Amino acid sequence: MSGARNLLGQGNGVGLAAGPAHVGPDPFTTATASHSGDPHSLAAAMEAAIGDLKALIDVSEPRSRDVLEFQVEMLSDPAIRDIGIERPDAEADAVLAWVSALEEYVAGFESSEDEDIRARAVDVIDMRNRVLAVLDGTKPADFPAGSIFVGIDIAPSLFLAHDWSAGGGIALSAGSTASHVAMLARARSVPMVVGLGPIPVEDGVRLLVDGRQGNLVVDPADGDVAAAMSLVTPAAETSVPRGLSVGSKIGDDITCLVNIGHPNELAAVPAGCEGIGLLRSEFLMTSAADLADEERQYRLYGEALHWAAERPVTVRLLDLGGDKTLGGFDAAERNPFLGLRGIRLLLAHPDLLRVQARALLRAAVLGNLKVLLPMVTVESEIAETRRIFAQEAEILARRHVMARMPEIGMMVEVPAAALMLDRFDAVDFFSLGTNDLAQYLMAAARDSAAVSSLYNQARPALLRLIRQTVLMAQEMGKPIGICGDLAGDAETLAELLACGLTQFSVAPHQLAALKTGLEHAKTGR
Ligand code: PEP
Ligand code: MG
């Protein structure tokens, strides 16, 4: 007989997963001192890179040996090792500070009259990349594939670092279905239940997570698991209605786009989709080293642009802060959602923005790239960001690196920005971020189980504000779309259309339902 216990919470709508429990760390109390952006990790990565280089020298022919020896010399030189130490960002992220200081150092090489010195710039960049590659191997502590993560909450970085291809799920005592992790879990079809209260299990206990019903069964009988699994119809919710090409135009002017967190999600996007309305670039970053790695960013944006061909790819600048922490930038925030987040954090740490700006300016020549600024509150944030993009474009031009200035738009997710939209003449387009707009309108954190019922009552206030915002955008002659979760809410679609919205960006698995909803709206059935 089964000693199964049933705990009730809220599911993310995804389905079932069974597996052994893995009781994870509390993301709110886990020390971040050992993240890969700290000075010790950087020093260790330099030592490891020196070791790798020496091993290479032993097996290289003389010309390569010269280059490698030059790199070892540089990496062993205290002036180079400590080059970032005086920068304002050094305390928050030693890796980023080091990379940024090296950038300026390399620029000095590049502007030299002496060709030999100019040529050395490449070697310094290569040396930097070797150190970053070592740091890239430093991932957050993972947990066994196929297990059910159990905890108070789960950090997006931990979710992203984990291999979900072997199955598994998430059971949280707190959390919210509107959190970023819940969004990621939906995008990757990982069953998740939040708001379960205390979960009295130890590592290894068998669990059954039901993301549709929103419950967790502790120690289910074999028969219960088999019976539950047999009821699941894989991919039923993502299937495309017959005769309908997902994402193709419904009316003359309705556009359907997708929200993604990584180009590897594009394989699941049905053909015919009209582009990427939101690439949350912060989800590409799995370590502090990634933040400093321009080449890696350029490659990933390039992958998305290659997939899209002529279609638009809207990359949002890093929306770090709030519940998305990486690299120690969030250190002393008492109210992270109201503090240094999104564009505020980037402008406070311009080195971070400059790396991303260079990667984006370079990627813009590969296709129809647009850049979206998160958490914009006042116009000066646009002007300052444009200034930094222009400066980086100039540096790239001096280096004869191909680059292009992309269109620059802003998320409308702070109520003050929505109300004062007509002040933002300096942007090229707008995108409504209703997930954050809801939390700031209702003064109810999107990741708090305690106030989730308030958060879930945001719709009337949201719609009133959206109507007025869309009107202002139309008067300004600027395109406006919606990329928050409300865009995929079937019950709100007719009202969103009535507000004048014509561009919808939703998670890939919601495209089919969006398309069906738009068809119904069009035919009045
Ligand atoms: C939003 O706030 O609605 C949004 C699309 O961005 P995110 O969910 O990443 O904050
Ligand atoms: Mg947002």
mmCIF file of N, CA and C in Angstrom, residues 412 415 418-419 432-439 441-442 455-472 480 482 484-501 504:
data_model
loop_
_atom_site.group_PDB
_atom_site.id
_atom_site.type_symbol
_atom_site.label_atom_id
_atom_site.label_comp_id
_atom_site.label_asym_id
_atom_site.label_seq_id
_atom_site.Cartn_x
_atom_site.Cartn_y
_atom_site.Cartn_z
ATOM 1 N N VAL A 412 8.293 48.985 -21.969
ATOM 2 C CA VAL A 412 7.404 49.851 -21.184
ATOM 3 C C VAL A 412 6.905 48.973 -20.047
ATOM 4 N N PRO A 415 5.483 52.045 -14.555
ATOM 5 C CA PRO A 415 4.298 52.870 -14.781
ATOM 6 C C PRO A 415 4.617 54.307 -15.179
ATOM 7 N N ALA A 418 5.285 54.523 -18.812
ATOM 8 C CA ALA A 418 4.064 54.343 -19.611
ATOM 9 C C ALA A 418 3.259 55.641 -19.626
ATOM 10 N N LEU A 419 3.126 56.266 -18.463
ATOM 11 C CA LEU A 419 2.331 57.498 -18.373
ATOM 12 C C LEU A 419 2.967 58.656 -19.140
ATOM 13 N N LEU A 432 5.599 46.482 -24.584
ATOM 14 C CA LEU A 432 4.955 46.478 -23.264
ATOM 15 C C LEU A 432 5.361 45.234 -22.465
ATOM 16 N N GLY A 433 5.975 45.456 -21.315
ATOM 17 C CA GLY A 433 6.381 44.352 -20.430
ATOM 18 C C GLY A 433 5.375 44.245 -19.301
ATOM 19 N N THR A 434 4.320 43.495 -19.554
ATOM 20 C CA THR A 434 3.215 43.498 -18.578
ATOM 21 C C THR A 434 3.530 42.715 -17.306
ATOM 22 N N ASN A 435 4.550 41.862 -17.341
ATOM 23 C CA ASN A 435 4.884 41.116 -16.115
ATOM 24 C C ASN A 435 5.364 42.081 -15.031
ATOM 25 N N ASP A 436 6.239 42.998 -15.432
ATOM 26 C CA ASP A 436 6.723 43.974 -14.460
ATOM 27 C C ASP A 436 5.726 45.100 -14.255
ATOM 28 N N LEU A 437 5.087 45.512 -15.347
ATOM 29 C CA LEU A 437 4.089 46.584 -15.218
ATOM 30 C C LEU A 437 3.048 46.171 -14.161
ATOM 31 N N ALA A 438 2.658 44.907 -14.171
ATOM 32 C CA ALA A 438 1.665 44.416 -13.199
ATOM 33 C C ALA A 438 2.207 44.528 -11.774
ATOM 34 N N GLN A 439 3.464 44.113 -11.582
ATOM 35 C CA GLN A 439 3.967 44.130 -10.203
ATOM 36 C C GLN A 439 4.153 45.563 -9.677
ATOM 37 N N LEU A 441 2.407 48.231 -10.784
ATOM 38 C CA LEU A 441 1.086 48.849 -10.627
ATOM 39 C C LEU A 441 0.395 48.383 -9.352
ATOM 40 N N MET A 442 0.557 47.077 -9.051
ATOM 41 C CA MET A 442 -0.159 46.511 -7.906
ATOM 42 C C MET A 442 0.663 46.564 -6.620
ATOM 43 N N TYR A 455 -1.304 40.222 -7.293
ATOM 44 C CA TYR A 455 -0.629 40.315 -8.599
ATOM 45 C C TYR A 455 -1.570 39.837 -9.706
ATOM 46 N N ASN A 456 -2.280 38.753 -9.401
ATOM 47 C CA ASN A 456 -3.156 38.174 -10.421
ATOM 48 C C ASN A 456 -4.411 39.008 -10.701
ATOM 49 N N GLN A 457 -4.634 40.059 -9.901
ATOM 50 C CA GLN A 457 -5.802 40.927 -10.154
ATOM 51 C C GLN A 457 -5.422 42.209 -10.897
ATOM 52 N N ALA A 458 -4.245 42.199 -11.528
ATOM 53 C CA ALA A 458 -3.742 43.428 -12.173
ATOM 54 C C ALA A 458 -4.452 43.755 -13.483
ATOM 55 N N ARG A 459 -5.165 42.811 -14.061
ATOM 56 C CA ARG A 459 -5.636 42.958 -15.432
ATOM 57 C C ARG A 459 -6.405 44.260 -15.734
ATOM 58 N N PRO A 460 -7.411 44.630 -14.932
ATOM 59 C CA PRO A 460 -8.144 45.860 -15.285
ATOM 60 C C PRO A 460 -7.237 47.093 -15.315
ATOM 61 N N ALA A 461 -6.365 47.205 -14.314
ATOM 62 C CA ALA A 461 -5.463 48.374 -14.271
ATOM 63 C C ALA A 461 -4.499 48.325 -15.449
ATOM 64 N N LEU A 462 -4.021 47.136 -15.747
ATOM 65 C CA LEU A 462 -3.098 46.989 -16.880
ATOM 66 C C LEU A 462 -3.767 47.429 -18.182
ATOM 67 N N LEU A 463 -4.992 46.956 -18.383
ATOM 68 C CA LEU A 463 -5.669 47.258 -19.653
ATOM 69 C C LEU A 463 -5.931 48.747 -19.822
ATOM 70 N N ARG A 464 -6.308 49.395 -18.703
ATOM 71 C CA ARG A 464 -6.554 50.837 -18.798
ATOM 72 C C ARG A 464 -5.269 51.568 -19.197
ATOM 73 N N LEU A 465 -4.160 51.158 -18.579
ATOM 74 C CA LEU A 465 -2.881 51.810 -18.885
ATOM 75 C C LEU A 465 -2.405 51.463 -20.297
ATOM 76 N N ILE A 466 -2.612 50.214 -20.688
ATOM 77 C CA ILE A 466 -2.181 49.803 -22.036
ATOM 78 C C ILE A 466 -2.915 50.609 -23.112
ATOM 79 N N ARG A 467 -4.210 50.778 -22.910
ATOM 80 C CA ARG A 467 -5.012 51.505 -23.908
ATOM 81 C C ARG A 467 -4.427 52.902 -24.132
ATOM 82 N N GLN A 468 -4.172 53.567 -23.020
ATOM 83 C CA GLN A 468 -3.655 54.937 -23.077
ATOM 84 C C GLN A 468 -2.230 54.969 -23.665
ATOM 85 N N THR A 469 -1.434 53.960 -23.338
ATOM 86 C CA THR A 469 -0.048 53.914 -23.816
ATOM 87 C C THR A 469 -0.003 53.670 -25.321
ATOM 88 N N VAL A 470 -0.830 52.747 -25.793
ATOM 89 C CA VAL A 470 -0.854 52.438 -27.228
ATOM 90 C C VAL A 470 -1.269 53.681 -28.018
ATOM 91 N N LEU A 471 -2.255 54.395 -27.473
ATOM 92 C CA LEU A 471 -2.714 55.619 -28.132
ATOM 93 C C LEU A 471 -1.571 56.629 -28.260
ATOM 94 N N MET A 472 -0.820 56.786 -27.187
ATOM 95 C CA MET A 472 0.299 57.750 -27.220
ATOM 96 C C MET A 472 1.340 57.327 -28.249
ATOM 97 N N ILE A 480 4.463 49.862 -31.435
ATOM 98 C CA ILE A 480 4.403 49.346 -30.063
ATOM 99 C C ILE A 480 3.874 47.926 -30.106
ATOM 100 N N ILE A 482 3.588 43.996 -27.582
ATOM 101 C CA ILE A 482 3.477 43.495 -26.206
ATOM 102 C C ILE A 482 4.254 42.179 -26.117
ATOM 103 N N GLY A 484 4.977 40.886 -22.675
ATOM 104 C CA GLY A 484 4.741 40.295 -21.358
ATOM 105 C C GLY A 484 3.804 39.105 -21.489
ATOM 106 N N ASP A 485 3.646 38.359 -20.380
ATOM 107 C CA ASP A 485 2.821 37.142 -20.409
ATOM 108 C C ASP A 485 1.376 37.389 -20.832
ATOM 109 N N LEU A 486 0.887 38.608 -20.596
ATOM 110 C CA LEU A 486 -0.502 38.911 -20.945
ATOM 111 C C LEU A 486 -0.755 38.707 -22.446
ATOM 112 N N ALA A 487 0.315 38.829 -23.243
ATOM 113 C CA ALA A 487 0.171 38.661 -24.698
ATOM 114 C C ALA A 487 -0.317 37.249 -25.049
ATOM 115 N N GLY A 488 -0.028 36.282 -24.176
ATOM 116 C CA GLY A 488 -0.420 34.900 -24.457
ATOM 117 C C GLY A 488 -1.677 34.480 -23.714
ATOM 118 N N ASP A 489 -2.366 35.441 -23.102
ATOM 119 C CA ASP A 489 -3.549 35.109 -22.314
ATOM 120 C C ASP A 489 -4.799 35.156 -23.193
ATOM 121 N N ALA A 490 -5.352 33.979 -23.491
ATOM 122 C CA ALA A 490 -6.476 33.889 -24.430
ATOM 123 C C ALA A 490 -7.658 34.756 -23.994
ATOM 124 N N GLU A 491 -7.865 34.844 -22.670
ATOM 125 C CA GLU A 491 -9.045 35.584 -22.197
ATOM 126 C C GLU A 491 -8.905 37.093 -22.363
ATOM 127 N N THR A 492 -7.688 37.554 -22.578
ATOM 128 C CA THR A 492 -7.478 39.010 -22.670
ATOM 129 C C THR A 492 -7.265 39.467 -24.106
ATOM 130 N N LEU A 493 -7.118 38.501 -25.014
ATOM 131 C CA LEU A 493 -6.716 38.836 -26.381
ATOM 132 C C LEU A 493 -7.651 39.863 -27.047
ATOM 133 N N ALA A 494 -8.957 39.636 -26.921
ATOM 134 C CA ALA A 494 -9.894 40.548 -27.594
ATOM 135 C C ALA A 494 -9.712 41.972 -27.072
ATOM 136 N N GLU A 495 -9.479 42.087 -25.757
ATOM 137 C CA GLU A 495 -9.313 43.427 -25.189
ATOM 138 C C GLU A 495 -7.995 44.064 -25.633
ATOM 139 N N LEU A 496 -6.968 43.242 -25.784
ATOM 140 C CA LEU A 496 -5.683 43.778 -26.256
ATOM 141 C C LEU A 496 -5.821 44.290 -27.692
ATOM 142 N N LEU A 497 -6.566 43.533 -28.488
ATOM 143 C CA LEU A 497 -6.800 43.981 -29.872
ATOM 144 C C LEU A 497 -7.601 45.283 -29.873
ATOM 145 N N ALA A 498 -8.570 45.351 -28.956
ATOM 146 C CA ALA A 498 -9.392 46.567 -28.876
ATOM 147 C C ALA A 498 -8.548 47.775 -28.447
ATOM 148 N N CYS A 499 -7.476 47.513 -27.719
ATOM 149 C CA CYS A 499 -6.560 48.608 -27.318
ATOM 150 C C CYS A 499 -5.746 49.105 -28.506
ATOM 151 N N GLY A 500 -5.775 48.366 -29.604
ATOM 152 C CA GLY A 500 -5.033 48.795 -30.796
ATOM 153 C C GLY A 500 -3.714 48.068 -30.979
ATOM 154 N N LEU A 501 -3.470 47.031 -30.156
ATOM 155 C CA LEU A 501 -2.190 46.309 -30.303
ATOM 156 C C LEU A 501 -2.214 45.416 -31.541
ATOM 157 N N PHE A 504 2.321 40.897 -31.168
ATOM 158 C CA PHE A 504 2.276 40.051 -29.983
ATOM 159 C C PHE A 504 3.510 39.154 -29.953
#
